[in-house]
């Protein structure tokens, strides 16, 4: 299924080895023959629709009657390259090139070394400390604010789409679901959903989308960080929303951050937190509190609602991922 080692693409990029694959694409480690730089090469290859030609390079739609869907998905893949090429931010994976070849599409990006946020949190028992907030989460919030100001929605914010570098800083990956906003009247955009992380409006092409949509996904990510699991999927909360506060899972989260997370997870977009400034400020307060006392220490200091209370708290094991 994957391209063979040393295949040359666009007369420039040499395929070295397979890195990862998903339902829609294959990612290779590669090399720019002009500069010698390592690159990541993403090849459009929807597994349910595509097959490799006999020459082991070309790609074709192998499912009869689905060529239209194949072309729509390919067009969306190429849009990812176009959008990424307009962004320049230290916490977004850098664009190198994109092109069509072998009857499919390719996106070339910087080669990043790190681990996904999912892996990072598992390794560090969910990193409930001030350093994680200041080094990883606050830069992530600023990154989302940046892309929104460029008129772009990411639409797939989740732990597996964030890489944490060796210095703890984040890299936002996978703009395959990204789209311009506001959406022009009558314009159709492919919608991809992730259970637990996608807001209700992602399940309908007619629903209004905006920064509040990414804020929902960010709040779901914060839920995963504080509780060890994503929130109940929005479709299960449509008629009866009884999502508990993250404080019911983790007493070390301050009330303000807990409320902002809950607000960001509102089912109805018009009732949801619409500003990243609220998220940023609540995280800053949480970081300040954890600098005073780290969760799990004997004296646990909470400053909430204009009062300061000191609790005797036994060290406890943080939640692990399900």
PDB file of C-alpha atoms in Angstrom, residues 50-231:
ATOM      1  CA  UNK A  50      -8.014   3.903  -3.092  1.00  0.00           C
ATOM      2  CA  UNK A  51      -5.583   1.329  -4.403  1.00  0.00           C
ATOM      3  CA  UNK A  52      -2.057   1.437  -5.802  1.00  0.00           C
ATOM      4  CA  UNK A  53      -1.399   1.023  -9.527  1.00  0.00           C
ATOM      5  CA  UNK A  54       0.765  -1.827 -10.829  1.00  0.00           C
ATOM      6  CA  UNK A  55       3.740   0.562 -11.003  1.00  0.00           C
ATOM      7  CA  UNK A  56       3.485   0.823  -7.175  1.00  0.00           C
ATOM      8  CA  UNK A  57       3.309   4.624  -7.424  1.00  0.00           C
ATOM      9  CA  UNK A  58       0.048   5.719  -9.001  1.00  0.00           C
ATOM     10  CA  UNK A  59      -3.204   5.829  -7.025  1.00  0.00           C
ATOM     11  CA  UNK A  60      -6.724   5.234  -8.322  1.00  0.00           C
ATOM     12  CA  UNK A  61     -10.241   5.020  -6.939  1.00  0.00           C
ATOM     13  CA  UNK A  62     -10.910   1.308  -6.564  1.00  0.00           C
ATOM     14  CA  UNK A  63     -14.544   1.595  -5.454  1.00  0.00           C
ATOM     15  CA  UNK A  64     -17.085   1.784  -8.246  1.00  0.00           C
ATOM     16  CA  UNK A  65     -19.535   4.621  -7.939  1.00  0.00           C
ATOM     17  CA  UNK A  66     -17.371   6.535  -5.465  1.00  0.00           C
ATOM     18  CA  UNK A  67     -15.118   8.464  -7.836  1.00  0.00           C
ATOM     19  CA  UNK A  68     -17.033  11.663  -7.042  1.00  0.00           C
ATOM     20  CA  UNK A  69     -16.420  11.234  -3.320  1.00  0.00           C
ATOM     21  CA  UNK A  70     -12.770  10.450  -4.008  1.00  0.00           C
ATOM     22  CA  UNK A  71     -12.350  13.694  -5.946  1.00  0.00           C
ATOM     23  CA  UNK A  72     -14.098  15.706  -3.215  1.00  0.00           C
ATOM     24  CA  UNK A  73     -11.776  14.284  -0.577  1.00  0.00           C
ATOM     25  CA  UNK A  74      -8.743  14.943  -2.772  1.00  0.00           C
ATOM     26  CA  UNK A  75      -9.844  18.554  -3.245  1.00  0.00           C
ATOM     27  CA  UNK A  76     -10.209  18.920   0.536  1.00  0.00           C
ATOM     28  CA  UNK A  77      -6.725  17.452   0.994  1.00  0.00           C
ATOM     29  CA  UNK A  78      -5.235  20.036  -1.362  1.00  0.00           C
ATOM     30  CA  UNK A  79      -7.051  22.801   0.520  1.00  0.00           C
ATOM     31  CA  UNK A  80      -5.127  21.698   3.619  1.00  0.00           C
ATOM     32  CA  UNK A  81      -1.903  22.565   1.812  1.00  0.00           C
ATOM     33  CA  UNK A  82      -3.258  25.908   0.644  1.00  0.00           C
ATOM     34  CA  UNK A  83      -4.380  26.888   4.147  1.00  0.00           C
ATOM     35  CA  UNK A  84      -1.193  25.708   5.829  1.00  0.00           C
ATOM     36  CA  UNK A  85       0.875  27.715   3.332  1.00  0.00           C
ATOM     37  CA  UNK A  86      -0.732  30.935   4.627  1.00  0.00           C
ATOM     38  CA  UNK A  87       0.240  30.293   8.264  1.00  0.00           C
ATOM     39  CA  UNK A  88       3.540  31.157   9.896  1.00  0.00           C
ATOM     40  CA  UNK A  89       3.659  30.467  13.617  1.00  0.00           C
ATOM     41  CA  UNK A  90       6.233  28.747  15.862  1.00  0.00           C
ATOM     42  CA  UNK A  91       3.603  26.389  17.273  1.00  0.00           C
ATOM     43  CA  UNK A  92       2.159  25.265  13.934  1.00  0.00           C
ATOM     44  CA  UNK A  93       3.872  22.602  11.853  1.00  0.00           C
ATOM     45  CA  UNK A  94       5.652  24.479   9.039  1.00  0.00           C
ATOM     46  CA  UNK A  95       4.526  24.206   5.432  1.00  0.00           C
ATOM     47  CA  UNK A  96       7.132  23.255   2.820  1.00  0.00           C
ATOM     48  CA  UNK A  97       5.264  22.323  -0.374  1.00  0.00           C
ATOM     49  CA  UNK A  98       2.170  20.688  -1.823  1.00  0.00           C
ATOM     50  CA  UNK A  99       1.499  19.267  -5.268  1.00  0.00           C
ATOM     51  CA  UNK A 100      -0.378  16.667  -7.311  1.00  0.00           C
ATOM     52  CA  UNK A 101       1.409  13.635  -8.681  1.00  0.00           C
ATOM     53  CA  UNK A 102       0.621   9.943  -9.290  1.00  0.00           C
ATOM     54  CA  UNK A 103      -3.082  10.909  -9.560  1.00  0.00           C
ATOM     55  CA  UNK A 104      -3.115  11.901  -5.907  1.00  0.00           C
ATOM     56  CA  UNK A 105      -1.982  14.757  -3.673  1.00  0.00           C
ATOM     57  CA  UNK A 106       1.055  15.348  -1.472  1.00  0.00           C
ATOM     58  CA  UNK A 107       1.729  17.774   1.363  1.00  0.00           C
ATOM     59  CA  UNK A 108       5.316  18.317   2.513  1.00  0.00           C
ATOM     60  CA  UNK A 109       5.919  19.725   6.003  1.00  0.00           C
ATOM     61  CA  UNK A 110       8.718  20.194   8.491  1.00  0.00           C
ATOM     62  CA  UNK A 111       9.896  17.034  10.211  1.00  0.00           C
ATOM     63  CA  UNK A 112       9.076  17.299  13.915  1.00  0.00           C
ATOM     64  CA  UNK A 113      10.536  15.196  16.703  1.00  0.00           C
ATOM     65  CA  UNK A 114       8.403  14.831  19.787  1.00  0.00           C
ATOM     66  CA  UNK A 115       5.441  12.893  21.119  1.00  0.00           C
ATOM     67  CA  UNK A 116       1.722  13.422  20.770  1.00  0.00           C
ATOM     68  CA  UNK A 117      -0.037  15.165  23.624  1.00  0.00           C
ATOM     69  CA  UNK A 118      -1.806  11.874  24.355  1.00  0.00           C
ATOM     70  CA  UNK A 119       1.523  10.101  24.874  1.00  0.00           C
ATOM     71  CA  UNK A 120       2.980  13.042  26.778  1.00  0.00           C
ATOM     72  CA  UNK A 121       0.162  13.115  29.327  1.00  0.00           C
ATOM     73  CA  UNK A 122       0.234   9.351  29.846  1.00  0.00           C
ATOM     74  CA  UNK A 123       3.993   9.436  30.450  1.00  0.00           C
ATOM     75  CA  UNK A 124       3.625  12.273  32.976  1.00  0.00           C
ATOM     76  CA  UNK A 125       0.497  11.115  34.783  1.00  0.00           C
ATOM     77  CA  UNK A 126      -1.456  13.953  33.150  1.00  0.00           C
ATOM     78  CA  UNK A 127       1.013  16.701  34.049  1.00  0.00           C
ATOM     79  CA  UNK A 128      -1.062  18.544  36.624  1.00  0.00           C
ATOM     80  CA  UNK A 129       1.456  21.301  37.204  1.00  0.00           C
ATOM     81  CA  UNK A 130       2.098  24.954  36.429  1.00  0.00           C
ATOM     82  CA  UNK A 131       4.929  24.204  33.988  1.00  0.00           C
ATOM     83  CA  UNK A 132       2.633  22.243  31.671  1.00  0.00           C
ATOM     84  CA  UNK A 133       0.179  25.137  31.594  1.00  0.00           C
ATOM     85  CA  UNK A 134       2.797  27.788  30.845  1.00  0.00           C
ATOM     86  CA  UNK A 135       4.924  25.731  28.425  1.00  0.00           C
ATOM     87  CA  UNK A 136       2.235  23.819  26.537  1.00  0.00           C
ATOM     88  CA  UNK A 137      -1.359  24.897  27.126  1.00  0.00           C
ATOM     89  CA  UNK A 138      -1.031  28.691  27.033  1.00  0.00           C
ATOM     90  CA  UNK A 139       1.006  28.601  23.782  1.00  0.00           C
ATOM     91  CA  UNK A 140      -1.671  26.302  22.329  1.00  0.00           C
ATOM     92  CA  UNK A 141      -4.400  28.821  23.216  1.00  0.00           C
ATOM     93  CA  UNK A 142      -2.352  31.601  21.586  1.00  0.00           C
ATOM     94  CA  UNK A 143      -1.905  29.427  18.482  1.00  0.00           C
ATOM     95  CA  UNK A 144      -5.647  28.930  18.092  1.00  0.00           C
ATOM     96  CA  UNK A 145      -6.153  32.665  18.565  1.00  0.00           C
ATOM     97  CA  UNK A 146      -3.626  33.273  15.778  1.00  0.00           C
ATOM     98  CA  UNK A 147      -5.308  30.988  13.243  1.00  0.00           C
ATOM     99  CA  UNK A 148      -8.737  32.433  14.054  1.00  0.00           C
ATOM    100  CA  UNK A 149      -7.385  35.923  13.355  1.00  0.00           C
ATOM    101  CA  UNK A 150      -6.215  34.581   9.972  1.00  0.00           C
ATOM    102  CA  UNK A 151      -9.815  33.575   9.238  1.00  0.00           C
ATOM    103  CA  UNK A 152      -9.218  29.841   9.671  1.00  0.00           C
ATOM    104  CA  UNK A 153     -10.843  27.206  11.877  1.00  0.00           C
ATOM    105  CA  UNK A 154      -8.814  24.102  12.719  1.00  0.00           C
ATOM    106  CA  UNK A 155     -11.905  21.932  13.402  1.00  0.00           C
ATOM    107  CA  UNK A 156      -9.972  18.936  14.728  1.00  0.00           C
ATOM    108  CA  UNK A 157      -8.290  20.017  17.959  1.00  0.00           C
ATOM    109  CA  UNK A 158      -7.551  16.909  20.035  1.00  0.00           C
ATOM    110  CA  UNK A 159      -4.553  15.419  21.875  1.00  0.00           C
ATOM    111  CA  UNK A 160      -3.441  13.235  18.960  1.00  0.00           C
ATOM    112  CA  UNK A 161      -3.187  16.316  16.704  1.00  0.00           C
ATOM    113  CA  UNK A 162      -0.797  18.141  19.018  1.00  0.00           C
ATOM    114  CA  UNK A 163       2.862  17.237  19.251  1.00  0.00           C
ATOM    115  CA  UNK A 164       4.852  18.177  22.338  1.00  0.00           C
ATOM    116  CA  UNK A 165       8.467  18.985  21.581  1.00  0.00           C
ATOM    117  CA  UNK A 166      11.461  18.227  23.805  1.00  0.00           C
ATOM    118  CA  UNK A 167      11.240  21.668  25.443  1.00  0.00           C
ATOM    119  CA  UNK A 168       7.548  21.155  26.269  1.00  0.00           C
ATOM    120  CA  UNK A 169       6.211  23.517  23.623  1.00  0.00           C
ATOM    121  CA  UNK A 170       3.346  22.388  21.361  1.00  0.00           C
ATOM    122  CA  UNK A 171       3.066  21.974  17.603  1.00  0.00           C
ATOM    123  CA  UNK A 172      -0.445  21.994  16.164  1.00  0.00           C
ATOM    124  CA  UNK A 173      -0.731  19.340  13.449  1.00  0.00           C
ATOM    125  CA  UNK A 174      -3.202  18.053  10.862  1.00  0.00           C
ATOM    126  CA  UNK A 175      -5.112  20.835   9.141  1.00  0.00           C
ATOM    127  CA  UNK A 176      -7.026  18.255   7.096  1.00  0.00           C
ATOM    128  CA  UNK A 177     -10.347  19.445   8.519  1.00  0.00           C
ATOM    129  CA  UNK A 178      -9.443  23.143   8.539  1.00  0.00           C
ATOM    130  CA  UNK A 179     -11.672  25.642   6.773  1.00  0.00           C
ATOM    131  CA  UNK A 180     -12.020  29.335   6.078  1.00  0.00           C
ATOM    132  CA  UNK A 181     -14.566  31.264   8.061  1.00  0.00           C
ATOM    133  CA  UNK A 182     -17.013  32.808   7.886  1.00  0.00           C
ATOM    134  CA  UNK A 183     -18.226  30.213   5.393  1.00  0.00           C
ATOM    135  CA  UNK A 184     -19.617  31.743   2.215  1.00  0.00           C
ATOM    136  CA  UNK A 185     -23.311  31.180   1.536  1.00  0.00           C
ATOM    137  CA  UNK A 186     -23.886  27.920  -0.328  1.00  0.00           C
ATOM    138  CA  UNK A 187     -20.285  26.790   0.146  1.00  0.00           C
ATOM    139  CA  UNK A 188     -19.866  23.140   1.126  1.00  0.00           C
ATOM    140  CA  UNK A 189     -16.978  21.996   3.277  1.00  0.00           C
ATOM    141  CA  UNK A 190     -16.075  18.442   4.208  1.00  0.00           C
ATOM    142  CA  UNK A 191     -16.849  17.717   7.855  1.00  0.00           C
ATOM    143  CA  UNK A 192     -14.865  15.211   9.888  1.00  0.00           C
ATOM    144  CA  UNK A 193     -15.740  14.419  13.487  1.00  0.00           C
ATOM    145  CA  UNK A 194     -13.902  12.970  16.488  1.00  0.00           C
ATOM    146  CA  UNK A 195     -15.969  11.389  19.256  1.00  0.00           C
ATOM    147  CA  UNK A 196     -15.810  13.464  22.423  1.00  0.00           C
ATOM    148  CA  UNK A 197     -13.984  16.377  20.803  1.00  0.00           C
ATOM    149  CA  UNK A 198     -16.340  17.589  18.063  1.00  0.00           C
ATOM    150  CA  UNK A 199     -19.109  20.117  18.801  1.00  0.00           C
ATOM    151  CA  UNK A 200     -22.680  19.580  17.671  1.00  0.00           C
ATOM    152  CA  UNK A 201     -22.341  21.943  14.698  1.00  0.00           C
ATOM    153  CA  UNK A 202     -19.750  19.640  13.085  1.00  0.00           C
ATOM    154  CA  UNK A 203     -22.455  17.024  12.568  1.00  0.00           C
ATOM    155  CA  UNK A 204     -24.434  19.211  10.144  1.00  0.00           C
ATOM    156  CA  UNK A 205     -23.319  21.119   7.049  1.00  0.00           C
ATOM    157  CA  UNK A 206     -26.064  23.686   7.683  1.00  0.00           C
ATOM    158  CA  UNK A 207     -24.949  24.608  11.207  1.00  0.00           C
ATOM    159  CA  UNK A 208     -23.031  27.810  11.854  1.00  0.00           C
ATOM    160  CA  UNK A 209     -19.361  27.311  12.733  1.00  0.00           C
ATOM    161  CA  UNK A 210     -16.829  29.714  14.171  1.00  0.00           C
ATOM    162  CA  UNK A 211     -14.124  30.118  16.832  1.00  0.00           C
ATOM    163  CA  UNK A 212     -16.592  28.758  19.407  1.00  0.00           C
ATOM    164  CA  UNK A 213     -16.367  25.437  17.536  1.00  0.00           C
ATOM    165  CA  UNK A 214     -12.625  25.154  18.168  1.00  0.00           C
ATOM    166  CA  UNK A 215     -13.197  26.353  21.742  1.00  0.00           C
ATOM    167  CA  UNK A 216     -15.469  23.336  22.294  1.00  0.00           C
ATOM    168  CA  UNK A 217     -12.686  21.011  21.139  1.00  0.00           C
ATOM    169  CA  UNK A 218     -10.149  22.849  23.292  1.00  0.00           C
ATOM    170  CA  UNK A 219     -12.434  22.526  26.327  1.00  0.00           C
ATOM    171  CA  UNK A 220     -12.744  18.794  25.576  1.00  0.00           C
ATOM    172  CA  UNK A 221      -8.949  18.582  25.497  1.00  0.00           C
ATOM    173  CA  UNK A 222      -8.780  20.324  28.897  1.00  0.00           C
ATOM    174  CA  UNK A 223     -11.375  17.846  30.173  1.00  0.00           C
ATOM    175  CA  UNK A 224      -9.139  14.993  29.019  1.00  0.00           C
ATOM    176  CA  UNK A 225      -6.128  16.612  30.702  1.00  0.00           C
ATOM    177  CA  UNK A 226      -7.855  17.124  34.055  1.00  0.00           C
ATOM    178  CA  UNK A 227     -10.000  13.963  34.139  1.00  0.00           C
ATOM    179  CA  UNK A 228      -8.061  11.396  32.133  1.00  0.00           C
ATOM    180  CA  UNK A 229     -10.825  10.989  29.554  1.00  0.00           C
ATOM    181  CA  UNK A 230     -12.692  13.128  27.019  1.00  0.00           C
ATOM    182  CA  UNK A 231     -16.199  14.328  27.878  1.00  0.00           C
TER     183      UNK A 231
END
